[in-house]
PDB file of C-alpha atoms and ligand atoms in Angstrom:
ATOM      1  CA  UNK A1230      -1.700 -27.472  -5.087  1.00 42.00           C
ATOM      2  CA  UNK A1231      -3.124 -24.276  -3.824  1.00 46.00           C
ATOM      3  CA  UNK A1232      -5.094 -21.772  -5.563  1.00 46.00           C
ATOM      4  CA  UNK A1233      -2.655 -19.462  -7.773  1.00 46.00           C
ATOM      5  CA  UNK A1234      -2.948 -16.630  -5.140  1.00 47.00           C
ATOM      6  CA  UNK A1235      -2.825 -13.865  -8.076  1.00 51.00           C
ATOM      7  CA  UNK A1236      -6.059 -14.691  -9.063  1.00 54.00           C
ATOM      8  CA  UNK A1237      -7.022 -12.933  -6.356  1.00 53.00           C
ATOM      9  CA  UNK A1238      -6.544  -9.307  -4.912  1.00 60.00           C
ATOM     10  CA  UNK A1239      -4.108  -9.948  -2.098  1.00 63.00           C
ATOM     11  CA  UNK A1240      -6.538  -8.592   0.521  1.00 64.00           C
ATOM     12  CA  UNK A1241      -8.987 -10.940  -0.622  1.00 67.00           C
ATOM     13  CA  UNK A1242      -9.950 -14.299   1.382  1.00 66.00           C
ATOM     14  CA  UNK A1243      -9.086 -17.584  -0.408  1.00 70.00           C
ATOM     15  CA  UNK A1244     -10.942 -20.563   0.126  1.00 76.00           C
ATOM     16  CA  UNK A1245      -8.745 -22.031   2.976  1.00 80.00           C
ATOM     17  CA  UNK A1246      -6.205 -24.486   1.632  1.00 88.00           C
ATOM     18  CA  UNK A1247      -6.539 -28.288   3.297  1.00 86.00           C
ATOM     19  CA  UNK A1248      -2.839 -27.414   5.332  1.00 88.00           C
ATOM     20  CA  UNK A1249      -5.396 -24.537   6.724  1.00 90.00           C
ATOM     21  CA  UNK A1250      -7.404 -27.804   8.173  1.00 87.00           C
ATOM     22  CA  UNK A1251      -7.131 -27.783  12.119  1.00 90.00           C
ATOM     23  CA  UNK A1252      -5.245 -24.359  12.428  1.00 94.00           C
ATOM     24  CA  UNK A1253      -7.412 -21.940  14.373  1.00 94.00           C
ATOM     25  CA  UNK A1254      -7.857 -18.493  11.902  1.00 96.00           C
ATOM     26  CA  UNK A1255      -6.004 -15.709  13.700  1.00 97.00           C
ATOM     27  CA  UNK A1256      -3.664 -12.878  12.550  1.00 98.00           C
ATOM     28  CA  UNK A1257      -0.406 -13.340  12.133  1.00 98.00           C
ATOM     29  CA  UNK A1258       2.390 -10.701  11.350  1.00 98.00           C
ATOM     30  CA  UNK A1259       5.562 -11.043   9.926  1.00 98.00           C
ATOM     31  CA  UNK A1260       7.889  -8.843  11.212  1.00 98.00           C
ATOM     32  CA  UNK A1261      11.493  -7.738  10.782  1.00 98.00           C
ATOM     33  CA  UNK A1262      13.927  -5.159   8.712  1.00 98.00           C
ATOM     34  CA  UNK A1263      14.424  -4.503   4.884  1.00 97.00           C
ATOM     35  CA  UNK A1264      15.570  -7.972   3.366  1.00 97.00           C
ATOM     36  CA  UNK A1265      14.238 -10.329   6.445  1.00 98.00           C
ATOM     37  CA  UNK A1266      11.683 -12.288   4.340  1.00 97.00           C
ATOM     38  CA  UNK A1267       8.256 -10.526   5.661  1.00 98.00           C
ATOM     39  CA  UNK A1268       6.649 -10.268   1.944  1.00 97.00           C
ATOM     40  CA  UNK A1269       7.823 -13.592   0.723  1.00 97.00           C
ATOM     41  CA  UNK A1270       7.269 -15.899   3.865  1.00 98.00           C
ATOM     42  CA  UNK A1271       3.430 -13.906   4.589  1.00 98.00           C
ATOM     43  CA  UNK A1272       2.739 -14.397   1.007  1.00 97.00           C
ATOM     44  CA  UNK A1273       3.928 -18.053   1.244  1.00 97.00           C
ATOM     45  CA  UNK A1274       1.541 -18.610   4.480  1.00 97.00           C
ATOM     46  CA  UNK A1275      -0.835 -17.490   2.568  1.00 96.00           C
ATOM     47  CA  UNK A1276      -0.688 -19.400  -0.220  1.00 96.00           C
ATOM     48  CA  UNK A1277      -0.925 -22.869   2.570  1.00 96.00           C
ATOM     49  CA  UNK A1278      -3.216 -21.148   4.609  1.00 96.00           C
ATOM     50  CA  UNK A1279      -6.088 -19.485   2.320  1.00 95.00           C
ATOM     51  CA  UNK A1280      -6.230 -16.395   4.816  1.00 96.00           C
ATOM     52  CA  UNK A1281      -6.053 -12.983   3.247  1.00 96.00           C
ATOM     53  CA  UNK A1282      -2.381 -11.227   3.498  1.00 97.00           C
ATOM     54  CA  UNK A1283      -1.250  -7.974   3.025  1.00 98.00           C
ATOM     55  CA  UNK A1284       1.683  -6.282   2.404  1.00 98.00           C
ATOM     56  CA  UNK A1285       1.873  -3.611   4.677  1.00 98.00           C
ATOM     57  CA  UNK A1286       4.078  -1.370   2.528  1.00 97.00           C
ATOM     58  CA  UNK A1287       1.101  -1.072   0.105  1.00 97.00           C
ATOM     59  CA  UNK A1288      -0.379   1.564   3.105  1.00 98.00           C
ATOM     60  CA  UNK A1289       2.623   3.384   3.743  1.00 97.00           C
ATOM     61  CA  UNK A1290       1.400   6.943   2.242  1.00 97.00           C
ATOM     62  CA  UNK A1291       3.545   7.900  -1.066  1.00 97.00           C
ATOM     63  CA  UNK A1292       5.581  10.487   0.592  1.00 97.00           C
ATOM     64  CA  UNK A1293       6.564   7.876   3.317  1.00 97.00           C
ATOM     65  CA  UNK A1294       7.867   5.580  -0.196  1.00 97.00           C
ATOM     66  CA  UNK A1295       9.770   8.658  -1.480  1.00 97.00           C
ATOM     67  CA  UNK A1296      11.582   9.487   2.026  1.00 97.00           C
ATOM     68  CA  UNK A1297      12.500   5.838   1.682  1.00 96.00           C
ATOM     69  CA  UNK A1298      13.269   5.545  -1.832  1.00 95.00           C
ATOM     70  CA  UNK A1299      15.792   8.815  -1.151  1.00 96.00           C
ATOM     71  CA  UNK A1300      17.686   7.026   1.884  1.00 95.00           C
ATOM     72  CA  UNK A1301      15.834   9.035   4.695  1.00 96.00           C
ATOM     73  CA  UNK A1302      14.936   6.679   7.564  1.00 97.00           C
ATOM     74  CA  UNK A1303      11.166   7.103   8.612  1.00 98.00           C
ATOM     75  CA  UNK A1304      10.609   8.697  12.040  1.00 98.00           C
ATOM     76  CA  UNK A1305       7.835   7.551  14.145  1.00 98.00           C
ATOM     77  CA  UNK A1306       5.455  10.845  12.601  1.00 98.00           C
ATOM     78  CA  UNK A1307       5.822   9.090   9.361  1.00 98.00           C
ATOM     79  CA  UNK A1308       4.922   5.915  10.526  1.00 98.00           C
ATOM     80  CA  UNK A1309       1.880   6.656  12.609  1.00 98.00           C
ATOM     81  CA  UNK A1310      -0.924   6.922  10.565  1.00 98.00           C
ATOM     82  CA  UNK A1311       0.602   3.713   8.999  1.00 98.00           C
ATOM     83  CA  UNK A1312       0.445   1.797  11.503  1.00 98.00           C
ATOM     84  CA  UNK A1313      -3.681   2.942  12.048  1.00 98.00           C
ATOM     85  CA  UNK A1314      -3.941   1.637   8.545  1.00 98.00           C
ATOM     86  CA  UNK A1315      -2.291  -1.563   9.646  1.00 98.00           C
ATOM     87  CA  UNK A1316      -4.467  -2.163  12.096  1.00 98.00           C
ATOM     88  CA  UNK A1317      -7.570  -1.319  10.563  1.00 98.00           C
ATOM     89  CA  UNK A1318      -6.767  -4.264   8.303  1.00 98.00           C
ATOM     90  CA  UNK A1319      -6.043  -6.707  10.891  1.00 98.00           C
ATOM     91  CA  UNK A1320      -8.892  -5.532  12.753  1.00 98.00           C
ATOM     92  CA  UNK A1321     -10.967  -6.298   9.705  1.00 97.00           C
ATOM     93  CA  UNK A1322      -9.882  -9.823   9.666  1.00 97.00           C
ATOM     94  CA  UNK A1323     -10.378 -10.093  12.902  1.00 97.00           C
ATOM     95  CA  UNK A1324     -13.980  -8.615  12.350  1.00 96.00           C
ATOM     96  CA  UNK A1325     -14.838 -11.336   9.380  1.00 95.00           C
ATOM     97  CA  UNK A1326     -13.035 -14.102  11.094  1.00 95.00           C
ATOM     98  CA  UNK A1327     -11.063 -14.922   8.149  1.00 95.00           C
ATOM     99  CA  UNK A1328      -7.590 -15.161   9.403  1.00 96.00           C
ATOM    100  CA  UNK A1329      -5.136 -12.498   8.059  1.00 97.00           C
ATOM    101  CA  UNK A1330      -1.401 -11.793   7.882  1.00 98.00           C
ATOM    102  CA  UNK A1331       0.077  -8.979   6.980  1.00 98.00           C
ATOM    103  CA  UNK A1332       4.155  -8.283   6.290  1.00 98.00           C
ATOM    104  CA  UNK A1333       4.794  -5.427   8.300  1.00 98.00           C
ATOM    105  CA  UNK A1334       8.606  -3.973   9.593  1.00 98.00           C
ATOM    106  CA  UNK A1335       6.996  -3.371  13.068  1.00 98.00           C
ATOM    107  CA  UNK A1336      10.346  -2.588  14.340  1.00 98.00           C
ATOM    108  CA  UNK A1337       9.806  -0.985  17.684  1.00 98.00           C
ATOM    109  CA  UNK A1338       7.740  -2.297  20.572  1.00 98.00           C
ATOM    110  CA  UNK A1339       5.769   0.756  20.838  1.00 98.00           C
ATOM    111  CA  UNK A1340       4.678  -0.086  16.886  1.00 98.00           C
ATOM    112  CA  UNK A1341       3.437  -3.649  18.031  1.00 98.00           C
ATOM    113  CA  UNK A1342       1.258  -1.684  20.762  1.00 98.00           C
ATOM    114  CA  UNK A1343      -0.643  -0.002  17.870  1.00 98.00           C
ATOM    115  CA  UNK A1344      -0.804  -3.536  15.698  1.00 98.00           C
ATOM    116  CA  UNK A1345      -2.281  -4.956  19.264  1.00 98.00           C
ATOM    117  CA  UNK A1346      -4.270  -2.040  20.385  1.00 98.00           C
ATOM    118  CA  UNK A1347      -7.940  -2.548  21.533  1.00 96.00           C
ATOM    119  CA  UNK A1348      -7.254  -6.413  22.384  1.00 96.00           C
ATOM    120  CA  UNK A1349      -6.365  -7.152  18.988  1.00 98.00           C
ATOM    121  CA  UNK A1350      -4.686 -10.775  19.479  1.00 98.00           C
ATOM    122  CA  UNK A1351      -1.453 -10.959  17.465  1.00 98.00           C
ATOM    123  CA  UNK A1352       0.907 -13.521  16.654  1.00 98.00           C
ATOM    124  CA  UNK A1353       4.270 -11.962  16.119  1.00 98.00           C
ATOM    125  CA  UNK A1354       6.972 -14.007  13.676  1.00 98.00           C
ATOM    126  CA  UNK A1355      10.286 -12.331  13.803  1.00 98.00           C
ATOM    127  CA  UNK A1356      12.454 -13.020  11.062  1.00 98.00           C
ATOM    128  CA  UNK A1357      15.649 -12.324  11.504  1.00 98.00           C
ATOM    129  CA  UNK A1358      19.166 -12.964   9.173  1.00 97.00           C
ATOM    130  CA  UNK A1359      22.764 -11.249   9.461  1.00 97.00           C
ATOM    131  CA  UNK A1360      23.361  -8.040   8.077  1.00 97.00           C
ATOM    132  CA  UNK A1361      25.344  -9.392   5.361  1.00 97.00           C
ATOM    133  CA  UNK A1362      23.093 -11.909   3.756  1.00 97.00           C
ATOM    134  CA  UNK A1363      20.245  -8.835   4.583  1.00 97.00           C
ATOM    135  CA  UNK A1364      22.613  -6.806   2.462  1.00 97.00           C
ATOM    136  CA  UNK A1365      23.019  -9.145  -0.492  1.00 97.00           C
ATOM    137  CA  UNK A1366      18.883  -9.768  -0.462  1.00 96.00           C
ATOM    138  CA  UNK A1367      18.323  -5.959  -0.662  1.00 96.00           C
ATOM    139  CA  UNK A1368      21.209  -5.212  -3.331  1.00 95.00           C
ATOM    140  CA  UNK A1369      19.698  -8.140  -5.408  1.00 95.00           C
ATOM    141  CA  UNK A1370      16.496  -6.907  -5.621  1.00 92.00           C
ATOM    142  CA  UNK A1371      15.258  -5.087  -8.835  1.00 90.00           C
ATOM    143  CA  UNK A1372      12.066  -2.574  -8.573  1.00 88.00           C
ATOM    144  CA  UNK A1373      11.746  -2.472  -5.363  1.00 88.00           C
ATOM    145  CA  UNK A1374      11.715   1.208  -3.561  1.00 91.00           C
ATOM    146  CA  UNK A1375      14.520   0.076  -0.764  1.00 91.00           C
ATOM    147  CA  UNK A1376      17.777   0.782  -1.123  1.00 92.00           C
ATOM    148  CA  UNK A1377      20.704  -1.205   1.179  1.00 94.00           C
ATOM    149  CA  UNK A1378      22.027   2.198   2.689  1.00 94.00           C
ATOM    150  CA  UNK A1379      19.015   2.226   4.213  1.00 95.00           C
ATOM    151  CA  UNK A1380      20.057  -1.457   6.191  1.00 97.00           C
ATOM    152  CA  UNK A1381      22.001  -0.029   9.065  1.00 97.00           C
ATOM    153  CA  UNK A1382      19.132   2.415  10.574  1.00 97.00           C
ATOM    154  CA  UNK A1383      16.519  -0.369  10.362  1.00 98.00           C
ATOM    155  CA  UNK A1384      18.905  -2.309  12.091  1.00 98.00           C
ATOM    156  CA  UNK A1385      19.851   0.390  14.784  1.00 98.00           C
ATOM    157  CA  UNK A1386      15.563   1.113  14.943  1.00 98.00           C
ATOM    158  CA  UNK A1387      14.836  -2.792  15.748  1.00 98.00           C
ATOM    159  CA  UNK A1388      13.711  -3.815  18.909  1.00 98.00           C
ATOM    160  CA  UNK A1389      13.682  -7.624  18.680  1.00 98.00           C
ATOM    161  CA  UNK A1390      10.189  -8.834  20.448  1.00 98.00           C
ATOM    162  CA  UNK A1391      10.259  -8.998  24.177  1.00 98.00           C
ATOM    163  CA  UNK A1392       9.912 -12.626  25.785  1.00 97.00           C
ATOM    164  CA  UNK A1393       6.724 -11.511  27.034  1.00 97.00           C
ATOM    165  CA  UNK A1394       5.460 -10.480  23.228  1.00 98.00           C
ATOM    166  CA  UNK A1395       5.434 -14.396  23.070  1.00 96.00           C
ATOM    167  CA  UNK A1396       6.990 -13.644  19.142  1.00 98.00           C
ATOM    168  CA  UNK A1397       7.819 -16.835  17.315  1.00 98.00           C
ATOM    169  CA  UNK A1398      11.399 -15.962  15.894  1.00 98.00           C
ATOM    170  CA  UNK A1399      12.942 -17.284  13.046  1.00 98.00           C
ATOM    171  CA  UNK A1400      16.512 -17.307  11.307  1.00 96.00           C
ATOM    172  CA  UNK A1401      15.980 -17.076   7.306  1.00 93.00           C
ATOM    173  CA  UNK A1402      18.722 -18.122   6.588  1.00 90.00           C
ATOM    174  CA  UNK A1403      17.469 -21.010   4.594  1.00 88.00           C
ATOM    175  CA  UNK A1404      15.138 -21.623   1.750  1.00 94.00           C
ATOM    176  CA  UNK A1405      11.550 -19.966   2.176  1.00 97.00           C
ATOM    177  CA  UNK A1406       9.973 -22.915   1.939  1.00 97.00           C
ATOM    178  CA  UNK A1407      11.711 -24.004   5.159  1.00 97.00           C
ATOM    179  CA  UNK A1408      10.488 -21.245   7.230  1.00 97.00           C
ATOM    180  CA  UNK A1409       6.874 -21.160   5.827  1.00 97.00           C
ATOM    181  CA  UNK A1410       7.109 -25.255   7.019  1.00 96.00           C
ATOM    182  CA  UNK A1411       8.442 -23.837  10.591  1.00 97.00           C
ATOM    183  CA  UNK A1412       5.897 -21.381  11.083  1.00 97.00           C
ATOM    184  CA  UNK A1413       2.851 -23.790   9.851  1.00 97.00           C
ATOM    185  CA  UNK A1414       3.944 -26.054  12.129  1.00 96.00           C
ATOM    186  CA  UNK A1415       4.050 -23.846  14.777  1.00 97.00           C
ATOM    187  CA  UNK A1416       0.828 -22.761  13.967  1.00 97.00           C
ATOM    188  CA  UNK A1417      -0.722 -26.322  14.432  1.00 94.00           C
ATOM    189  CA  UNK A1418       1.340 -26.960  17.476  1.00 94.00           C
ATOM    190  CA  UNK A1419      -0.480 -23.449  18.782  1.00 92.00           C
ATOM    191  CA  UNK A1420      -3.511 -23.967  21.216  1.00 71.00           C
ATOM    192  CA  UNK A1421      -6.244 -21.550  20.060  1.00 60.00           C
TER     193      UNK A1421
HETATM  194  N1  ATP B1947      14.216 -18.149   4.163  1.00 70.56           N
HETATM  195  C1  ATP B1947      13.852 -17.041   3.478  1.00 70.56           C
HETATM  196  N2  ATP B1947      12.697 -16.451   3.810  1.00 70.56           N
HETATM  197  C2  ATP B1947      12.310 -15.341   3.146  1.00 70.56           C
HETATM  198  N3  ATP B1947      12.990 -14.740   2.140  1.00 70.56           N
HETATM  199  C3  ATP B1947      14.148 -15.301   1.784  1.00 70.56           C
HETATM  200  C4  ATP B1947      14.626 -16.457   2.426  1.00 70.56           C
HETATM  201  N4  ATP B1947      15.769 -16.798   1.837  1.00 70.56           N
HETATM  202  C5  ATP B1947      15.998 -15.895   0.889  1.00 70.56           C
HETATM  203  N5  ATP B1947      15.028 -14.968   0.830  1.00 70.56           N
HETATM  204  C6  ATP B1947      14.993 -13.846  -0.127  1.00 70.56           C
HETATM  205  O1  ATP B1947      15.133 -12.590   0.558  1.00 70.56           O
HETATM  206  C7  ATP B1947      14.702 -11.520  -0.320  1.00 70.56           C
HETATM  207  C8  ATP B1947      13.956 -10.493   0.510  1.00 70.56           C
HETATM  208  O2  ATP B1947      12.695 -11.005   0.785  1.00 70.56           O
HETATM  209  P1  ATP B1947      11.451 -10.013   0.962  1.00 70.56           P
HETATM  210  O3  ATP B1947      11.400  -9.013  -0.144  1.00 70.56           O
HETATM  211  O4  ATP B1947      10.295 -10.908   1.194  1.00 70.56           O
HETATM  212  O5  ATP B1947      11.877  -9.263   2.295  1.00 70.56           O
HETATM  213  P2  ATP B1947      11.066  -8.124   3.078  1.00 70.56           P
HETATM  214  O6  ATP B1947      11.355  -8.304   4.509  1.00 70.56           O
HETATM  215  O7  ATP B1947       9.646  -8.091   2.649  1.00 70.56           O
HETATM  216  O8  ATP B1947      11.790  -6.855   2.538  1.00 70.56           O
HETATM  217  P3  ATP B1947      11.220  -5.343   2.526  1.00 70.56           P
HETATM  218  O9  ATP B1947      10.793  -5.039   3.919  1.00 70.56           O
HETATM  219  O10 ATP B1947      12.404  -4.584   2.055  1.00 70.56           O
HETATM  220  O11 ATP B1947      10.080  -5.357   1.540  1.00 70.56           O
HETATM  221  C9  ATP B1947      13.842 -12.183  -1.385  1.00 70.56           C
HETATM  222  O12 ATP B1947      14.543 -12.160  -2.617  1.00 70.56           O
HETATM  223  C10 ATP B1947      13.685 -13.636  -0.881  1.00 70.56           C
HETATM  224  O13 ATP B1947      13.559 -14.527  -1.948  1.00 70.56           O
HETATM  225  O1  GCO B1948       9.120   0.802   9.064  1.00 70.56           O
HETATM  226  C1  GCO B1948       9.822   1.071   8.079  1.00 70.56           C
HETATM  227  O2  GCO B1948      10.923   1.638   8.100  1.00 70.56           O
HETATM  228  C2  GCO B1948       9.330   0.630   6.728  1.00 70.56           C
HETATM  229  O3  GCO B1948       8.110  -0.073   6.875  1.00 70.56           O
HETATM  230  C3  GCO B1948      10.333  -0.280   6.055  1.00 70.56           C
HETATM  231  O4  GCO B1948      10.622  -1.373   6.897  1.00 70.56           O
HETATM  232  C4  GCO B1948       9.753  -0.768   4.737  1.00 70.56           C
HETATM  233  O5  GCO B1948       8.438  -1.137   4.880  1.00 70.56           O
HETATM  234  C5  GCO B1948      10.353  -1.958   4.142  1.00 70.56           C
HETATM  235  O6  GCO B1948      11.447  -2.456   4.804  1.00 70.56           O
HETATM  236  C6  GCO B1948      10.661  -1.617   2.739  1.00 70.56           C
HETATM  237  O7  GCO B1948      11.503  -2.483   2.150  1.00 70.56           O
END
């Protein structure tokens, strides 16, 4: 059973869990719009893995939060120094060799430029779902800043991952549990 993942402060390493066993440490983000899955399949990796994760909306600056919580679409200004932050973590990781994935939109190809600048090696999981299941997720969710009008621009922003961004992509249409056993699997089946 793995460690209860609150005990510790999400950007903090875990132990690696025994599923971790065999699965070179390397960073991992999960990727897609409002309501794809990012926060609860990354935390779920974590939680077999042992790796630190991040949720990348925890760096967006508070302004950034308020556009958002209004229904104003982030331009790429807004999401610049972001993305830095994002991959300051993730160079971290990379740094302490601990493995790290981080829940991040990373909607535009340009954005997954920054999270791989400098050589940073990246393995991109697109999730992806239609818009009306996206919609139900979004509407269903209490306390959280995002509200479903904002759906259709982070849909319109997307830019799926290129074949040659070598992105594993994933429907989530299922249970989470499904596509944290798709990913871990693909993560075995990975040569480091
Ligand atoms: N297969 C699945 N994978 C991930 N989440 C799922 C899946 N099926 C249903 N969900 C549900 O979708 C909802 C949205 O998930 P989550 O908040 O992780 O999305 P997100 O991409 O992080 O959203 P945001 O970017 O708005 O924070 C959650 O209530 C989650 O339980
Ligand atoms: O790039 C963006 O527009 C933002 O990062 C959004 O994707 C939010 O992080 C997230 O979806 C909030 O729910």
């Amino acid at each position: 059973m793995p460690l209860n993942s609150s005990a510790f402060p999400p950007d903090h390493a875990l132990p690696a869990q025994p599923a971790a066993h065999g699965i070179t440490r390397q960073l991992v983000v999960v990727m897609g719009v409002c309501g794809s899955g990012k926060t609860t399949i990354a935390e779920g990796l974590h939680n077999e893995l042992g790796w630190p994760w991040l949720d990348a909306d925890t760096l967006h600056e508070p302004a950034s939060i308020a556009k958002m919580r209004d229904g104003i679409p982030l331009t790429d200004a807004d999401r610049s120094a972001w993305l830095e932050r994002c991959h300051t973590w993730l160079r971290g990781c990379a740094e302490r060799n601990t493995g790290g994935i981080l829940a991040c939109s990373a909607l535009k190809r340009a954005y997954r430029n920054r999270l791989r600048a400098q050589g940073l090696a990246v393995q991109f999981v697109y999730l992806h779902a239609d818009e009306n299941t996206l919609h139900t997720r979004v509407e269903a969710r209490t306390g959280h800043f995002m509200p479903s009008s904002q759906l259709p621009n982070q849909l319109e922003t997307l830019e799926p991952p290129h074949p040659d961004e070598a992105a594993w992509s994933l429907s989530t249409l299922h249970q989470p549990a499904e596509t944290i056993a798709q990913i871990m699997g693909l993560l075995k089946a990975k040569k480091s």
